[in-house]
Coordinates of C-alpha atoms in Angstrom, one line a residue:
M21 CA 46.0 24.3 -63.1
R22 CA 43.7 25.9 -65.4
S23 CA 42.7 24.7 -68.8
I24 CA 43.2 26.8 -71.8
W25 CA 41.2 24.9 -74.5
K26 CA 38.5 22.2 -74.6
G27 CA 37.7 19.9 -77.5
D28 CA 37.5 16.4 -78.7
L29 CA 40.5 14.1 -79.6
S30 CA 39.4 12.4 -82.8
F31 CA 40.6 8.8 -83.3
G32 CA 38.9 7.2 -86.4
L33 CA 35.2 7.3 -85.4
V34 CA 35.9 7.7 -81.8
N35 CA 35.8 11.0 -80.1
V36 CA 37.8 11.5 -76.7
P37 CA 36.8 14.7 -74.9
V38 CA 39.8 16.3 -73.5
K39 CA 40.8 19.6 -71.8
V40 CA 44.1 21.1 -72.5
Y41 CA 46.5 22.5 -70.1
S42 CA 49.9 24.1 -70.4
A43 CA 52.6 21.7 -69.4
T44 CA 55.2 24.4 -68.6
E45 CA 55.6 27.4 -66.6
S46 CA 58.1 30.2 -66.4
H47 CA 60.3 30.4 -63.3
D48 CA 61.8 33.9 -64.3
R49 CA 61.7 36.7 -61.9
T50 CA 58.9 39.2 -62.8
S51 CA 59.9 42.8 -63.6
H52 CA 58.5 45.9 -65.1
Q53 CA 60.3 48.9 -66.8
V54 CA 61.0 52.1 -64.9
D55 CA 62.8 55.4 -65.4
A56 CA 66.5 54.5 -64.3
K57 CA 66.8 58.0 -62.8
D58 CA 64.1 57.8 -60.1
G59 CA 62.3 54.4 -60.7
T60 CA 59.0 56.0 -62.1
R61 CA 56.9 53.2 -63.9
I62 CA 57.1 53.3 -67.7
R63 CA 53.7 52.8 -69.4
Y64 CA 52.9 52.0 -73.1
R65 CA 49.9 53.6 -74.8
K66 CA 48.4 52.8 -78.1
V67 CA 48.1 56.0 -80.0
R68 CA 47.4 57.0 -83.5
E69 CA 50.6 57.6 -85.6
G70 CA 51.2 61.4 -85.7
T71 CA 48.8 62.2 -82.8
D72 CA 48.5 61.8 -79.2
T73 CA 45.1 60.3 -79.5
E74 CA 44.8 57.0 -77.6
V75 CA 43.1 53.9 -79.3
E76 CA 41.1 51.4 -77.3
F77 CA 42.2 47.8 -77.6
S78 CA 38.9 46.7 -78.9
D79 CA 39.3 49.1 -82.0
I80 CA 42.5 47.8 -82.9
A81 CA 42.7 45.5 -86.1
N82 CA 45.4 44.0 -88.0
A83 CA 46.7 45.1 -91.5
Y84 CA 47.9 42.7 -94.0
E85 CA 49.5 43.1 -97.4
S86 CA 47.9 41.4 -100.4
D87 CA 50.0 39.7 -103.1
S88 CA 49.3 42.9 -105.4
G89 CA 50.8 45.2 -102.5
E90 CA 47.3 46.5 -101.4
T91 CA 46.8 47.0 -97.6
V92 CA 44.0 44.8 -96.3
I93 CA 42.5 45.4 -92.7
L94 CA 41.0 42.3 -91.0
T95 CA 39.2 42.7 -87.7
K96 CA 38.7 40.1 -85.0
S97 CA 35.4 39.3 -86.4
D98 CA 36.9 38.7 -89.8
L99 CA 39.5 36.4 -88.4
A100 CA 36.8 34.5 -86.4
E101 CA 35.0 33.5 -89.7
L102 CA 38.0 31.2 -90.8
P103 CA 36.7 27.6 -91.1
V104 CA 39.5 26.3 -88.9
Q105 CA 38.2 28.4 -86.0
K106 CA 34.9 26.6 -85.8
S107 CA 36.5 23.1 -85.2
P108 CA 37.1 22.2 -81.6
E109 CA 38.9 19.0 -82.7
I110 CA 42.2 17.5 -82.3
S111 CA 42.4 15.3 -85.3
I112 CA 44.8 12.4 -85.4
T113 CA 46.3 12.0 -89.0
G114 CA 48.7 9.1 -88.4
F115 CA 51.2 7.1 -86.3
V116 CA 54.9 7.4 -86.9
P117 CA 58.0 6.1 -85.2
R118 CA 59.0 8.5 -82.5
E119 CA 62.8 8.6 -83.9
Q120 CA 61.4 10.1 -87.3
I121 CA 60.5 13.3 -85.6
D122 CA 63.7 15.3 -85.0
P123 CA 63.7 17.2 -81.7
I124 CA 64.2 20.6 -83.5
Y125 CA 60.7 20.5 -84.5
Y126 CA 59.3 20.2 -81.1
D127 CA 57.7 23.5 -79.6
K128 CA 55.4 23.8 -76.6
P129 CA 54.1 20.9 -74.8
Y130 CA 50.5 20.5 -73.3
Y131 CA 48.7 18.0 -71.0
L132 CA 45.4 16.4 -72.1
E133 CA 43.0 15.6 -69.2
P134 CA 39.9 13.4 -69.8
A135 CA 36.7 15.7 -69.9
S136 CA 34.0 13.1 -69.9
K137 CA 32.4 11.4 -66.9
S138 CA 33.9 8.2 -68.0
P139 CA 37.6 8.3 -68.9
K140 CA 37.4 4.8 -70.5
A141 CA 38.1 6.0 -74.0
Y142 CA 40.8 8.4 -72.7
V143 CA 42.7 5.3 -71.0
L144 CA 42.2 3.0 -74.0
L145 CA 43.7 5.5 -76.5
R146 CA 46.5 6.2 -73.8
Q147 CA 47.3 2.6 -73.4
A148 CA 47.2 1.7 -77.1
L149 CA 49.5 4.7 -77.9
A150 CA 52.0 3.7 -75.2
D151 CA 52.0 0.0 -76.2
S152 CA 52.6 0.9 -80.0
D153 CA 55.8 2.8 -79.2
R154 CA 54.8 5.4 -81.8
V155 CA 53.9 9.0 -81.7
A156 CA 50.5 10.1 -83.2
V157 CA 50.7 13.3 -85.5
V158 CA 47.8 15.5 -85.0
T159 CA 46.3 18.9 -86.3
F160 CA 44.3 21.3 -84.3
T161 CA 43.6 25.1 -83.9
L162 CA 44.6 27.0 -80.9
R163 CA 44.6 30.8 -80.5
N164 CA 43.7 31.6 -84.0
R165 CA 46.4 29.3 -85.5
T166 CA 46.4 25.8 -87.1
R167 CA 48.8 23.8 -85.2
L168 CA 50.8 20.5 -86.1
A169 CA 51.6 18.5 -83.0
A170 CA 52.7 15.2 -81.8
L171 CA 50.8 13.3 -79.2
R172 CA 52.5 10.9 -77.0
V173 CA 52.4 9.5 -73.4
V174 CA 54.5 11.1 -70.7
D175 CA 54.2 9.9 -67.2
N176 CA 50.8 8.2 -67.8
V177 CA 49.4 11.2 -69.2
M178 CA 48.8 12.0 -72.8
T179 CA 50.9 15.0 -73.9
L180 CA 50.4 17.1 -76.9
Q181 CA 53.5 18.8 -78.2
T182 CA 53.3 21.4 -81.0
L183 CA 55.6 21.0 -83.9
L184 CA 57.1 23.6 -86.0
W185 CA 56.0 23.7 -89.7
P186 CA 58.8 22.7 -92.2
D187 CA 59.2 26.2 -93.4
E188 CA 59.8 27.5 -89.8
V189 CA 63.0 25.5 -89.5
R190 CA 65.8 27.5 -91.0
K191 CA 68.4 25.6 -93.0
A192 CA 72.1 25.7 -91.6
E193 CA 74.2 27.4 -94.2
F194 CA 77.6 28.4 -92.8
P195 CA 80.6 29.2 -95.0
A196 CA 82.9 28.0 -92.1
L197 CA 81.6 24.6 -92.7
E198 CA 82.2 24.3 -96.4
D199 CA 86.1 23.8 -96.0
E200 CA 86.4 21.7 -92.9
P201 CA 89.9 21.0 -91.4
T202 CA 91.2 17.3 -91.5
I203 CA 90.5 15.4 -88.3
R204 CA 93.2 13.0 -87.3
P205 CA 92.3 9.5 -86.2
Q206 CA 93.9 10.0 -82.8
E207 CA 92.0 13.0 -82.2
L208 CA 88.8 11.4 -83.0
E209 CA 89.7 8.5 -80.8
M210 CA 90.5 10.8 -77.9
A211 CA 87.3 12.7 -78.2
Q212 CA 85.3 9.5 -78.3
S213 CA 87.0 8.3 -75.0
L214 CA 86.1 11.6 -73.3
I215 CA 82.6 11.1 -74.5
D216 CA 82.6 7.7 -72.9
T217 CA 83.8 9.1 -69.6
M218 CA 81.1 11.6 -69.6
A219 CA 78.2 9.1 -70.7
G220 CA 75.3 8.5 -68.3
D221 CA 71.5 8.9 -67.8
F222 CA 69.7 12.1 -68.0
D223 CA 68.5 13.5 -64.7
P224 CA 66.9 17.1 -65.0
S225 CA 67.2 17.6 -61.2
E226 CA 70.9 17.6 -61.5
Y227 CA 70.8 21.1 -63.5
E228 CA 69.7 24.4 -62.3
D229 CA 69.1 27.9 -64.0
T230 CA 72.2 29.7 -63.1
Y231 CA 71.1 33.1 -64.5
Q232 CA 68.0 33.0 -62.2
L233 CA 70.1 32.2 -59.0
E234 CA 72.5 34.9 -59.8
L235 CA 69.8 37.4 -60.7
S236 CA 68.2 36.6 -57.3
K237 CA 71.4 37.2 -55.5
L238 CA 71.9 40.4 -57.3
I239 CA 68.5 41.5 -56.5
E240 CA 68.9 40.8 -52.8
A241 CA 72.5 42.3 -52.6
K242 CA 71.1 45.6 -54.3
A243 CA 68.3 45.6 -51.7
E244 CA 70.8 45.3 -48.8
G245 CA 73.4 47.6 -50.3
T246 CA 76.2 45.0 -50.6
E247 CA 78.2 43.7 -53.4
A248 CA 76.9 40.5 -55.1
F249 CA 79.9 39.3 -57.1
P250 CA 83.5 40.5 -56.1
T251 CA 85.5 41.5 -59.2
A252 CA 87.5 38.5 -60.5
E253 CA 90.4 38.6 -62.9
T254 CA 90.0 37.0 -66.2
D255 CA 92.6 35.3 -68.3
D256 CA 92.3 36.4 -71.9
S257 CA 95.5 34.9 -73.1
G258 CA 95.7 32.6 -76.0
D259 CA 94.1 32.7 -79.5
D260 CA 92.3 30.5 -81.9
D261 CA 95.6 29.2 -83.2
S262 CA 96.8 28.0 -79.9
E263 CA 93.6 26.3 -79.2
V264 CA 93.7 24.4 -82.3
A265 CA 97.3 23.3 -81.7
D266 CA 96.6 22.2 -78.3
L267 CA 93.3 20.3 -79.0
L268 CA 94.8 16.9 -78.7
A269 CA 96.6 17.9 -75.5
A270 CA 93.3 19.3 -74.1
L271 CA 91.3 16.1 -75.1
R272 CA 93.9 14.0 -73.4
A273 CA 93.9 15.9 -70.2
S274 CA 90.0 16.1 -70.2
V275 CA 89.8 12.2 -70.4
K276 CA 92.5 11.9 -67.6
N277 CA 90.6 14.3 -65.4
R278 CA 87.5 12.3 -65.8
G279 CA 89.1 9.4 -64.6
G280 CA 89.9 7.8 -68.0
P281 CA 93.0 5.8 -69.2
D282 CA 96.2 7.8 -69.1
T283 CA 97.3 8.1 -72.8
S284 CA 100.2 10.6 -72.2
A285 CA 102.9 8.1 -72.6
S286 CA 102.2 7.5 -76.3
D287 CA 103.1 10.3 -78.6
D288 CA 100.2 10.9 -81.1
S289 CA 101.2 14.5 -81.8
G290 CA 102.8 13.7 -85.2
S291 CA 101.1 13.2 -88.6
D292 CA 100.7 9.7 -90.2
E293 CA 103.6 10.4 -92.5
E294 CA 105.9 11.2 -89.5
K295 CA 105.0 8.1 -87.8
T296 CA 106.0 5.8 -90.8
P297 CA 109.8 6.0 -90.2
A298 CA 109.5 5.4 -86.5
K299 CA 107.7 2.1 -87.0
K300 CA 110.5 0.8 -89.4
A301 CA 113.4 1.7 -87.1
P302 CA 113.1 -1.2 -84.8
A303 CA 113.0 -3.7 -87.6
A304 CA 116.3 -2.4 -89.1
K305 CA 118.0 -2.8 -85.7
A306 CA 116.7 -6.3 -85.3
A307 CA 118.6 -7.8 -88.3
P308 CA 122.2 -7.5 -86.9
R309 CA 121.3 -9.1 -83.6
K310 CA 120.0 -12.2 -85.3
T311 CA 123.2 -12.6 -87.5
A312 CA 125.5 -12.1 -84.5
A313 CA 123.6 -14.8 -82.6
K314 CA 124.1 -17.4 -85.7
K315 CA 127.8 -16.7 -85.9
A316 CA 128.5 -17.4 -82.3
P317 CA 128.3 -21.3 -82.3
A318 CA 130.5 -21.3 -85.3
K319 CA 133.7 -19.9 -83.6
K320 CA 133.5 -22.7 -80.9
A321 CA 133.6 -25.6 -83.7
P322 CA 137.4 -25.6 -83.8
A323 CA 137.8 -26.0 -80.0
K324 CA 135.7 -29.3 -80.1
K325 CA 138.0 -30.8 -82.8
T326 CA 141.1 -30.0 -80.9
A327 CA 139.8 -31.7 -77.8
A328 CA 138.9 -35.0 -80.0
K329 CA 142.5 -35.2 -81.3
K330 CA 144.2 -35.0 -77.9
S331 CA 142.0 -37.8 -76.8
A332 CA 143.1 -40.0 -79.5

């Protein structure tokens, strides 16, 4: 791997020299744009608007709009004068419980390698961080941007994972969630049973990028002049209403298919109001049976008296 940044990890008055490496890489198939008619390569040129004059990359600057609406041009030299650009430091600002950082804030991960001759300070901080069961919140500058990040230990390596700023996480506002449907207890219980049957440990090796596999198959089939995917008929029957009506049945079938308990014998399709009479019915039938059982001995009483008189 090739390091993309070098600096010091600041921990109080202790500085730990580190090198930063990107922890991820893309496995996507590379491609370039061509003319679909004959495969001629498509190129992009930076030209002045309204002309065909090409502009060199070194002569390109960025234009920003000020609060008053005025256009301000900033060159790469102007941006390099920002104070944050002159600080090659990853500053630890505090330590927080890992569960307090919601995964929605996590962005890109980086590995930190000790850059000094003696890795003792690196190992010390790594061990202390791992034993604390906390995450260090840090700030640093990378590629002309101030970054907020979480420092944690992954597989015995200190890992820096950039975090989104609070205003970069959009608030979920969906009208469809304002008037939520009523969830019946039996539906919730069945959904929880399905979750229990699917519960397990996370193993990344069990998953694969289906799109990339299918894309590779399509590329090879095109190269060989064969058909990659035979046309299959799709069933578009059904609508949203039927899906909602069969929700409980679908959950029950899913639990059964996963090897869960078979609950098809119990009828949970009715509402709570519909189930109330069903529970009272057995109690009403039980009363006559008990009355008949008490009357049976009374009929035999005269028979016993008659036997007594004959004996006398």
